[in-house]
Amino acid sequence: MPTTDFSKGGPARTAHSDPFQAALHATLVEMPYNSATEYHRVHGQGDPDTRLGAACIYQTIDVARRAEALGSPPATLLQDERHVAAVFDDGGDIVVLDPYLLHLEPIRFPASEVERGSSSVEVRAAPVRHDAEGEERFARLSARYTARAGAYVIRLSYSRFSPVKNATVLSRHFSLRSSAEFAPDDFTRDMNALLTHPEQTSVSVRAVSPDLRTTTEAIVPLHGFAERDFRTDDIWLRSGQGAVLHGSDERAVDVWRQLETSLALDAATLSNHLLGAARIYRHIADPTRAVAPYSLDDE
C-alpha cells in the first residue's frame, strides 16, 4: 500500500537475456512481503529498514521498475481491490509479474493465443514442500487470459501444497481487468481505511530463501486487538512446510534462523517491527469493530 513517490526511477540498466525473470527473482529475494511497513510509514517514524520488505503493491512496483531497467517494455499496473500486478506487452506476448503470488517464472501468454482471445498458462511457484512420500511439490500459479470486446481480463490463481491434506490447495485468486489501471492518488486517499480494512486480520513478514525454494513467515494476529497489549507472546511463525509454531516454541528456532538469514536482520528487530505495527493498528482502528480470527492451523 504505497505512499511514496511513484515517479522515482528504478535500478541502473544492465543486460540480461530475460529481464522479466531476472526482475522477478530479484524482487522475490530482496523485497519480502510485509504487511506491517505501512503502519510505520504512515503513523510511525518514517520508512522502516528496506530489508524488512514492503506491502504487495510495493513489490509489484519494484518488479516493474527492475524489468524496465533491464530492457523490458513499459509496465501497465492493473488493480484488483487492494492488489496490483504488472502487465507488459512484449511484442504481442502478454507478460504478467506478481511477486506476491511467488511465481518463479514470468506468466507469458503467447501473441498467437492473445490474438485468438484466449490463453492459459501454469508456472511453478514457491514454496517447495514435501508430500507424504517425501516427493517435492512446488506451489503453482495458474493464469488465464480472456479477451472481451476490446478489453481483457487475466485471472490468477495461486495454489500451494498442504502436507496436512496431502493435496494442492487454492490459496489466492485475483482478476486483473484491462480497464482497472492502478491510480496511486485514488488508492492512497484514505490510508486509515486501507490499514484497517476487514481483510487485515494480521501483520506479517514473509521471506523467500535465496534459493527461491522456501518461504518463512512471522505473524501477529490482530483478533481481539482492542483488549490486547501486544507482546512477544503474540508472535507466531509459519515454516516452509506450512507448520504454524508459537514464536517461543523450541521447534521455531530453525524458522527464526531462516528468517534472520533471508532478511539479514535479527529476530529482535523483526519482532519489534511487527509488534509496533500491531500497536499502531490498535491505536487507529475502531475498538468496537471485531477483527476475524487468523487461522493458526498447520497447512
Tab-separated table of C-alpha atoms in Angstrom:
chain	number	residue	atom	x	y	z
A	1	MET	CA	0.000	0.000	0.000
A	2	PRO	CA	2.304	2.735	-1.271
A	3	THR	CA	2.556	6.310	-0.086
A	4	THR	CA	5.857	7.259	-1.680
A	5	ASP	CA	6.670	8.979	-4.970
A	6	PHE	CA	5.782	6.640	-7.836
A	7	SER	CA	7.901	8.648	-10.304
A	8	LYS	CA	11.237	7.542	-8.838
A	9	GLY	CA	13.482	5.674	-11.246
A	10	GLY	CA	14.490	2.046	-10.942
A	11	PRO	CA	17.945	0.466	-10.800
A	12	ALA	CA	20.615	1.052	-13.428
A	13	ARG	CA	20.091	-0.777	-16.732
A	14	THR	CA	22.043	-3.984	-17.224
A	15	ALA	CA	21.869	-6.634	-19.908
A	16	HIS	CA	20.060	-9.913	-19.293
A	17	SER	CA	18.504	-12.457	-21.616
A	18	ASP	CA	15.171	-12.390	-19.773
A	19	PRO	CA	14.528	-9.109	-17.952
A	20	PHE	CA	11.216	-10.406	-16.607
A	21	GLN	CA	12.663	-13.436	-14.846
A	22	ALA	CA	15.704	-11.527	-13.588
A	23	ALA	CA	13.465	-8.818	-12.137
A	24	LEU	CA	11.071	-11.349	-10.620
A	25	HIS	CA	13.780	-13.330	-8.850
A	26	ALA	CA	15.445	-10.161	-7.536
A	27	THR	CA	12.212	-8.796	-6.072
A	28	LEU	CA	11.272	-12.142	-4.511
A	29	VAL	CA	14.563	-12.348	-2.623
A	30	GLU	CA	15.319	-8.680	-1.990
A	31	MET	CA	11.835	-7.309	-1.171
A	32	PRO	CA	9.941	-9.658	1.162
A	33	TYR	CA	6.193	-9.289	1.503
A	34	ASN	CA	5.481	-7.241	4.621
A	35	SER	CA	2.028	-6.023	5.656
A	36	ALA	CA	3.421	-4.097	8.641
A	37	THR	CA	5.577	-1.484	6.904
A	38	GLU	CA	2.743	0.909	6.013
A	39	TYR	CA	1.695	1.303	9.651
A	40	HIS	CA	5.184	2.550	10.458
A	41	ARG	CA	5.421	4.616	7.298
A	42	VAL	CA	2.116	6.404	7.824
A	43	HIS	CA	1.873	6.585	11.627
A	44	GLY	CA	5.403	5.837	12.809
A	45	GLN	CA	8.763	7.492	12.397
A	46	GLY	CA	9.364	7.186	8.675
A	47	ASP	CA	10.394	4.396	6.351
A	48	PRO	CA	11.414	1.120	8.030
A	49	ASP	CA	14.621	-0.690	7.110
A	50	THR	CA	14.247	-1.751	3.472
A	51	ARG	CA	15.413	-5.273	4.370
A	52	LEU	CA	12.081	-5.778	6.128
A	53	GLY	CA	10.309	-5.648	2.783
A	54	ALA	CA	7.075	-3.956	1.781
A	55	ALA	CA	3.392	-4.432	1.002
A	56	CYS	CA	2.419	-6.346	-2.130
A	57	ILE	CA	1.830	-3.202	-4.202
A	58	TYR	CA	5.358	-2.020	-3.490
A	59	GLN	CA	6.598	-5.434	-4.620
A	60	THR	CA	4.796	-5.031	-7.936
A	61	ILE	CA	6.126	-1.504	-8.462
A	62	ASP	CA	9.614	-2.757	-7.654
A	63	VAL	CA	9.478	-5.675	-10.100
A	64	ALA	CA	8.098	-3.430	-12.858
A	65	ARG	CA	10.921	-0.917	-12.407
A	66	ARG	CA	13.527	-3.661	-12.349
A	67	ALA	CA	12.176	-5.233	-15.540
A	68	GLU	CA	12.040	-1.883	-17.340
A	69	ALA	CA	15.593	-1.059	-16.240
A	70	LEU	CA	16.705	-4.406	-17.692
A	71	GLY	CA	15.148	-3.608	-21.067
A	72	SER	CA	11.505	-4.695	-20.908
A	73	PRO	CA	8.660	-2.671	-22.432
A	74	PRO	CA	6.831	-0.292	-20.063
A	75	ALA	CA	4.580	-1.926	-17.494
A	76	THR	CA	0.882	-1.334	-17.004
A	77	LEU	CA	-0.231	-1.783	-13.410
A	78	LEU	CA	-3.667	-3.379	-13.076
A	79	GLN	CA	-5.612	-3.452	-9.818
A	80	ASP	CA	-7.990	-5.894	-8.180
A	81	GLU	CA	-9.247	-4.278	-4.966
A	82	ARG	CA	-6.156	-3.959	-2.715
A	83	HIS	CA	-3.911	-5.968	-5.052
A	84	VAL	CA	-1.863	-4.854	-8.079
A	85	ALA	CA	0.104	-6.783	-10.731
A	86	ALA	CA	2.371	-5.627	-13.570
A	87	VAL	CA	1.388	-6.417	-17.171
A	88	PHE	CA	3.671	-5.941	-20.204
A	89	ASP	CA	3.048	-6.102	-23.958
A	90	ASP	CA	6.222	-7.805	-25.177
A	91	GLY	CA	5.994	-7.890	-28.964
A	92	GLY	CA	2.408	-9.136	-28.805
A	93	ASP	CA	3.039	-11.572	-25.963
A	94	ILE	CA	1.371	-10.537	-22.718
A	95	VAL	CA	3.653	-10.977	-19.697
A	96	VAL	CA	2.491	-10.749	-16.075
A	97	LEU	CA	4.648	-10.304	-12.970
A	98	ASP	CA	3.142	-10.570	-9.494
A	99	PRO	CA	5.770	-11.256	-6.793
A	100	TYR	CA	3.167	-11.522	-4.036
A	101	LEU	CA	1.980	-14.750	-5.706
A	102	LEU	CA	5.503	-16.189	-5.500
A	103	HIS	CA	5.748	-17.484	-9.081
A	104	LEU	CA	9.255	-18.448	-10.165
A	105	GLU	CA	8.763	-17.913	-13.909
A	106	PRO	CA	7.050	-14.997	-15.665
A	107	ILE	CA	3.479	-15.595	-16.814
A	108	ARG	CA	3.675	-15.316	-20.610
A	109	PHE	CA	0.641	-15.541	-22.882
A	110	PRO	CA	1.868	-16.123	-26.494
A	111	ALA	CA	0.898	-13.482	-29.050
A	112	SER	CA	-0.869	-16.033	-31.256
A	113	GLU	CA	-3.159	-17.077	-28.404
A	114	VAL	CA	-3.702	-13.484	-27.293
A	115	GLU	CA	-4.796	-12.686	-30.833
A	116	ARG	CA	-7.314	-15.515	-30.703
A	117	GLY	CA	-8.641	-14.105	-27.441
A	118	SER	CA	-7.838	-16.915	-25.009
A	119	SER	CA	-4.723	-18.336	-23.376
A	120	SER	CA	-3.896	-20.377	-20.278
A	121	VAL	CA	-0.539	-20.759	-18.519
A	122	GLU	CA	0.669	-22.516	-15.387
A	123	VAL	CA	4.103	-21.996	-13.815
A	124	ARG	CA	5.921	-23.175	-10.713
A	125	ALA	CA	5.872	-21.071	-7.567
A	126	ALA	CA	7.343	-21.100	-4.074
A	127	PRO	CA	7.379	-22.778	-1.672
A	128	VAL	CA	8.519	-26.297	-2.457
A	129	ARG	CA	7.036	-28.692	0.095
A	130	HIS	CA	7.196	-32.459	0.585
A	131	ASP	CA	4.278	-34.838	0.390
A	132	ALA	CA	3.649	-37.949	2.485
A	133	GLU	CA	6.035	-39.958	0.275
A	134	GLY	CA	8.766	-37.345	0.565
A	135	GLU	CA	8.351	-36.103	-3.009
A	136	GLU	CA	8.854	-32.413	-3.781
A	137	ARG	CA	5.679	-30.493	-4.532
A	138	PHE	CA	6.016	-26.960	-5.898
A	139	ALA	CA	3.320	-24.383	-5.401
A	140	ARG	CA	1.897	-23.178	-8.705
A	141	LEU	CA	0.357	-20.124	-10.315
A	142	SER	CA	-2.320	-20.701	-12.939
A	143	ALA	CA	-3.288	-17.819	-15.219
A	144	ARG	CA	-5.928	-17.349	-17.890
A	145	TYR	CA	-6.187	-14.518	-20.424
A	146	THR	CA	-9.614	-13.799	-21.944
A	147	ALA	CA	-10.386	-11.015	-24.433
A	148	ARG	CA	-13.708	-9.241	-24.098
A	149	ALA	CA	-14.948	-6.643	-26.625
A	150	GLY	CA	-11.760	-4.625	-26.976
A	151	ALA	CA	-10.681	-5.344	-23.406
A	152	TYR	CA	-9.333	-8.326	-21.489
A	153	VAL	CA	-9.283	-9.963	-18.081
A	154	ILE	CA	-6.433	-12.002	-16.586
A	155	ARG	CA	-7.331	-14.384	-13.784
A	156	LEU	CA	-4.540	-15.508	-11.449
A	157	SER	CA	-4.921	-18.482	-9.099
A	158	TYR	CA	-2.151	-19.380	-6.657
A	159	SER	CA	-2.155	-22.841	-5.080
A	160	ARG	CA	0.318	-24.484	-2.728
A	161	PHE	CA	0.791	-27.971	-1.397
A	162	SER	CA	-0.716	-28.743	2.011
A	163	PRO	CA	1.178	-31.509	3.865
A	164	VAL	CA	-1.784	-31.838	6.257
A	165	LYS	CA	-4.215	-32.556	3.412
A	166	ASN	CA	-1.555	-34.159	1.185
A	167	ALA	CA	-3.027	-32.134	-1.674
A	168	THR	CA	-2.514	-28.867	-3.521
A	169	VAL	CA	-4.964	-26.237	-2.267
A	170	LEU	CA	-6.058	-22.878	-3.734
A	171	SER	CA	-4.716	-20.040	-1.589
A	172	ARG	CA	-5.239	-16.767	-3.520
A	173	HIS	CA	-7.218	-15.630	-6.576
A	174	PHE	CA	-7.232	-12.271	-8.374
A	175	SER	CA	-8.825	-10.885	-11.535
A	176	LEU	CA	-6.967	-8.188	-13.485
A	177	ARG	CA	-9.159	-6.209	-15.882
A	178	SER	CA	-7.541	-4.051	-18.545
A	179	SER	CA	-9.909	-1.212	-17.591
A	180	ALA	CA	-8.759	-1.212	-13.934
A	181	GLU	CA	-5.437	0.621	-14.134
A	182	PHE	CA	-3.834	1.422	-10.812
A	183	ALA	CA	-4.277	5.074	-9.761
A	184	PRO	CA	-1.948	5.767	-6.800
A	185	ASP	CA	-3.618	9.006	-5.692
A	186	ASP	CA	-7.054	7.414	-5.596
A	187	PHE	CA	-5.753	4.318	-3.848
A	188	THR	CA	-3.949	6.194	-1.068
A	189	ARG	CA	-6.609	8.855	-0.476
A	190	ASP	CA	-7.750	7.222	2.795
A	191	MET	CA	-4.835	5.277	4.214
A	192	ASN	CA	-6.505	4.568	7.543
A	193	ALA	CA	-9.350	2.808	5.737
A	194	LEU	CA	-6.793	0.656	3.936
A	195	LEU	CA	-4.827	-0.081	7.089
A	196	THR	CA	-7.945	-1.140	8.983
A	197	HIS	CA	-9.655	-2.966	6.111
A	198	PRO	CA	-11.678	-6.008	7.307
A	199	GLU	CA	-9.351	-8.332	5.383
A	200	GLN	CA	-6.429	-7.132	7.516
A	201	THR	CA	-6.505	-9.847	10.176
A	202	SER	CA	-2.774	-9.850	10.925
A	203	VAL	CA	0.509	-8.067	10.365
A	204	SER	CA	3.226	-10.287	8.954
A	205	VAL	CA	6.517	-10.661	7.143
A	206	ARG	CA	7.089	-13.425	4.589
A	207	ALA	CA	10.594	-14.038	3.275
A	208	VAL	CA	11.727	-16.178	0.340
A	209	SER	CA	15.004	-18.047	0.736
A	210	PRO	CA	17.881	-17.076	-1.579
A	211	ASP	CA	17.456	-20.361	-3.495
A	212	LEU	CA	13.765	-19.477	-4.119
A	213	ARG	CA	12.544	-22.756	-2.637
A	214	THR	CA	11.418	-21.959	0.894
A	215	THR	CA	9.169	-19.350	2.482
A	216	THR	CA	9.139	-18.445	6.166
A	217	GLU	CA	6.714	-16.116	7.921
A	218	ALA	CA	6.374	-14.237	11.186
A	219	ILE	CA	2.808	-13.260	12.066
A	220	VAL	CA	0.954	-11.235	14.688
A	221	PRO	CA	-2.815	-11.930	14.577
A	222	LEU	CA	-4.989	-8.867	15.246
A	223	HIS	CA	-8.097	-10.643	16.550
A	224	GLY	CA	-9.163	-9.125	19.874
A	225	PHE	CA	-6.847	-6.148	19.308
A	226	ALA	CA	-8.875	-3.732	21.462
A	227	GLU	CA	-8.236	-5.765	24.626
A	228	ARG	CA	-4.625	-6.679	23.919
A	229	ASP	CA	-1.281	-5.171	24.767
A	230	PHE	CA	0.754	-6.763	22.002
A	231	ARG	CA	3.844	-8.586	23.271
A	232	THR	CA	6.313	-11.170	22.001
A	233	ASP	CA	3.881	-13.913	23.080
A	234	ASP	CA	1.633	-12.773	20.220
A	235	ILE	CA	4.159	-13.727	17.515
A	236	TRP	CA	3.678	-16.904	15.504
A	237	LEU	CA	5.813	-18.439	12.764
A	238	ARG	CA	4.966	-20.472	9.691
A	239	SER	CA	7.670	-22.833	8.434
A	240	GLY	CA	8.420	-23.674	4.837
A	241	GLN	CA	6.393	-26.866	5.227
A	242	GLY	CA	3.380	-24.879	6.440
A	243	ALA	CA	3.622	-25.739	10.146
A	244	VAL	CA	2.480	-22.927	12.454
A	245	LEU	CA	4.575	-22.573	15.607
A	246	HIS	CA	4.463	-20.221	18.547
A	247	GLY	CA	7.437	-17.876	18.404
A	248	SER	CA	8.823	-19.245	21.663
A	249	ASP	CA	8.409	-22.911	20.683
A	250	GLU	CA	11.722	-24.809	20.640
A	251	ARG	CA	10.825	-26.057	17.157
A	252	ALA	CA	10.633	-22.447	15.960
A	253	VAL	CA	14.369	-21.875	16.370
A	254	ASP	CA	15.152	-23.041	12.842
A	255	VAL	CA	12.371	-20.883	11.366
A	256	TRP	CA	13.682	-17.822	13.185
A	257	ARG	CA	17.146	-18.624	11.873
A	258	GLN	CA	15.871	-18.909	8.305
A	259	LEU	CA	14.057	-15.587	8.621
A	260	GLU	CA	17.141	-13.896	10.029
A	261	THR	CA	19.241	-15.260	7.147
A	262	SER	CA	16.758	-14.220	4.462
A	263	LEU	CA	16.235	-10.735	5.882
A	264	ALA	CA	19.784	-10.131	7.156
A	265	LEU	CA	18.147	-8.867	10.363
A	266	ASP	CA	17.916	-10.336	13.849
A	267	ALA	CA	14.752	-11.725	15.404
A	268	ALA	CA	14.515	-8.865	17.905
A	269	THR	CA	14.397	-6.259	15.133
A	270	LEU	CA	11.739	-8.232	13.291
A	271	SER	CA	9.683	-8.750	16.461
A	272	ASN	CA	9.787	-5.062	17.376
A	273	HIS	CA	8.728	-4.143	13.852
A	274	LEU	CA	5.678	-6.427	13.877
A	275	LEU	CA	4.609	-5.590	17.419
A	276	GLY	CA	4.985	-1.880	16.700
A	277	ALA	CA	2.684	-2.202	13.684
A	278	ALA	CA	0.110	-4.136	15.731
A	279	ARG	CA	0.143	-1.402	18.390
A	280	ILE	CA	-0.385	1.249	15.717
A	281	TYR	CA	-3.311	-0.780	14.404
A	282	ARG	CA	-4.763	-0.862	17.931
A	283	HIS	CA	-4.452	2.925	18.105
A	284	ILE	CA	-6.111	3.739	14.755
A	285	ALA	CA	-8.764	1.011	14.452
A	286	ASP	CA	-12.336	1.301	15.683
A	287	PRO	CA	-12.298	-0.584	19.023
A	288	THR	CA	-15.954	-1.587	18.630
A	289	ARG	CA	-15.313	-3.445	15.375
A	290	ALA	CA	-14.273	-7.074	15.599
A	291	VAL	CA	-11.414	-8.490	13.541
A	292	ALA	CA	-11.870	-12.019	12.239
A	293	PRO	CA	-9.609	-14.689	13.764
A	294	TYR	CA	-6.421	-15.503	11.867
A	295	SER	CA	-6.049	-19.222	11.175
A	296	LEU	CA	-3.162	-20.726	13.119
A	297	ASP	CA	-3.748	-24.242	11.795
A	298	ASP	CA	-0.956	-26.120	10.067
A	299	GLU	CA	-1.306	-26.120	6.295
